[in-house]
Amino acid sequence: MARRSPSGNLYVGLVAGCLILVGAALYLRDRGMLRLPQPAQKAPAQRAEDLAKKYPGAEVFSSPESTPPLDKKKR
């Protein structure tokens, strides 16, 4: 068996411990015992304003109904 230095043992122990903690947190989250904070959703009007500020030259539609209908004539 290969010998490890004390710092190598510490590294392996830290990695194993972190993996165990992450696994335990995921298990508890899936079971509903751990609730993580969720980011708040912005209102659609606020999102549209933010997008208009970020991309000033782009067209921003507030809903699918505001787009012009496609012409679907058969020839």
PDB file of C-alpha atoms in Angstrom, residues 20-48:
ATOM      1  CA  ILE A  20     -20.551  13.722   2.367  1.00  0.00           C
ATOM      2  CA  LEU A  21     -21.886  17.149   3.384  1.00  0.00           C
ATOM      3  CA  VAL A  22     -23.060  17.932  -0.151  1.00  0.00           C
ATOM      4  CA  GLY A  23     -24.727  14.534  -0.424  1.00  0.00           C
ATOM      5  CA  ALA A  24     -26.486  14.976   2.922  1.00  0.00           C
ATOM      6  CA  ALA A  25     -27.688  18.469   1.937  1.00  0.00           C
ATOM      7  CA  LEU A  26     -29.073  17.197  -1.389  1.00  0.00           C
ATOM      8  CA  TYR A  27     -30.822  14.312   0.367  1.00  0.00           C
ATOM      9  CA  LEU A  28     -32.447  16.625   2.912  1.00  0.00           C
ATOM     10  CA  ARG A  29     -33.461  19.080   0.176  1.00  0.00           C
ATOM     11  CA  ASP A  30     -35.102  16.298  -1.853  1.00  0.00           C
ATOM     12  CA  ARG A  31     -36.992  15.062   1.219  1.00  0.00           C
ATOM     13  CA  GLY A  32     -38.279  18.565   1.938  1.00  0.00           C
ATOM     14  CA  MET A  33     -36.456  18.905   5.265  1.00  0.00           C
ATOM     15  CA  LEU A  34     -34.073  21.590   4.004  1.00  0.00           C
ATOM     16  CA  ARG A  35     -35.511  24.708   2.426  1.00  0.00           C
ATOM     17  CA  LEU A  36     -33.076  26.916   0.571  1.00  0.00           C
ATOM     18  CA  PRO A  37     -34.009  30.534  -0.234  1.00  0.00           C
ATOM     19  CA  GLN A  38     -35.381  30.958  -3.741  1.00  0.00           C
ATOM     20  CA  PRO A  39     -34.728  34.112  -5.764  1.00  0.00           C
ATOM     21  CA  ALA A  40     -37.806  36.306  -6.150  1.00  0.00           C
ATOM     22  CA  GLN A  41     -39.266  36.484  -9.650  1.00  0.00           C
ATOM     23  CA  LYS A  42     -39.638  39.963 -11.102  1.00  0.00           C
ATOM     24  CA  ALA A  43     -42.954  41.101 -12.485  1.00  0.00           C
ATOM     25  CA  PRO A  44     -43.228  40.768 -16.287  1.00  0.00           C
ATOM     26  CA  ALA A  45     -43.494  44.550 -16.708  1.00  0.00           C
ATOM     27  CA  GLN A  46     -40.311  45.070 -14.674  1.00  0.00           C
ATOM     28  CA  ARG A  47     -38.495  42.389 -16.706  1.00  0.00           C
ATOM     29  CA  ALA A  48     -39.570  44.103 -19.932  1.00  0.00           C
TER      30      ALA A  48
END
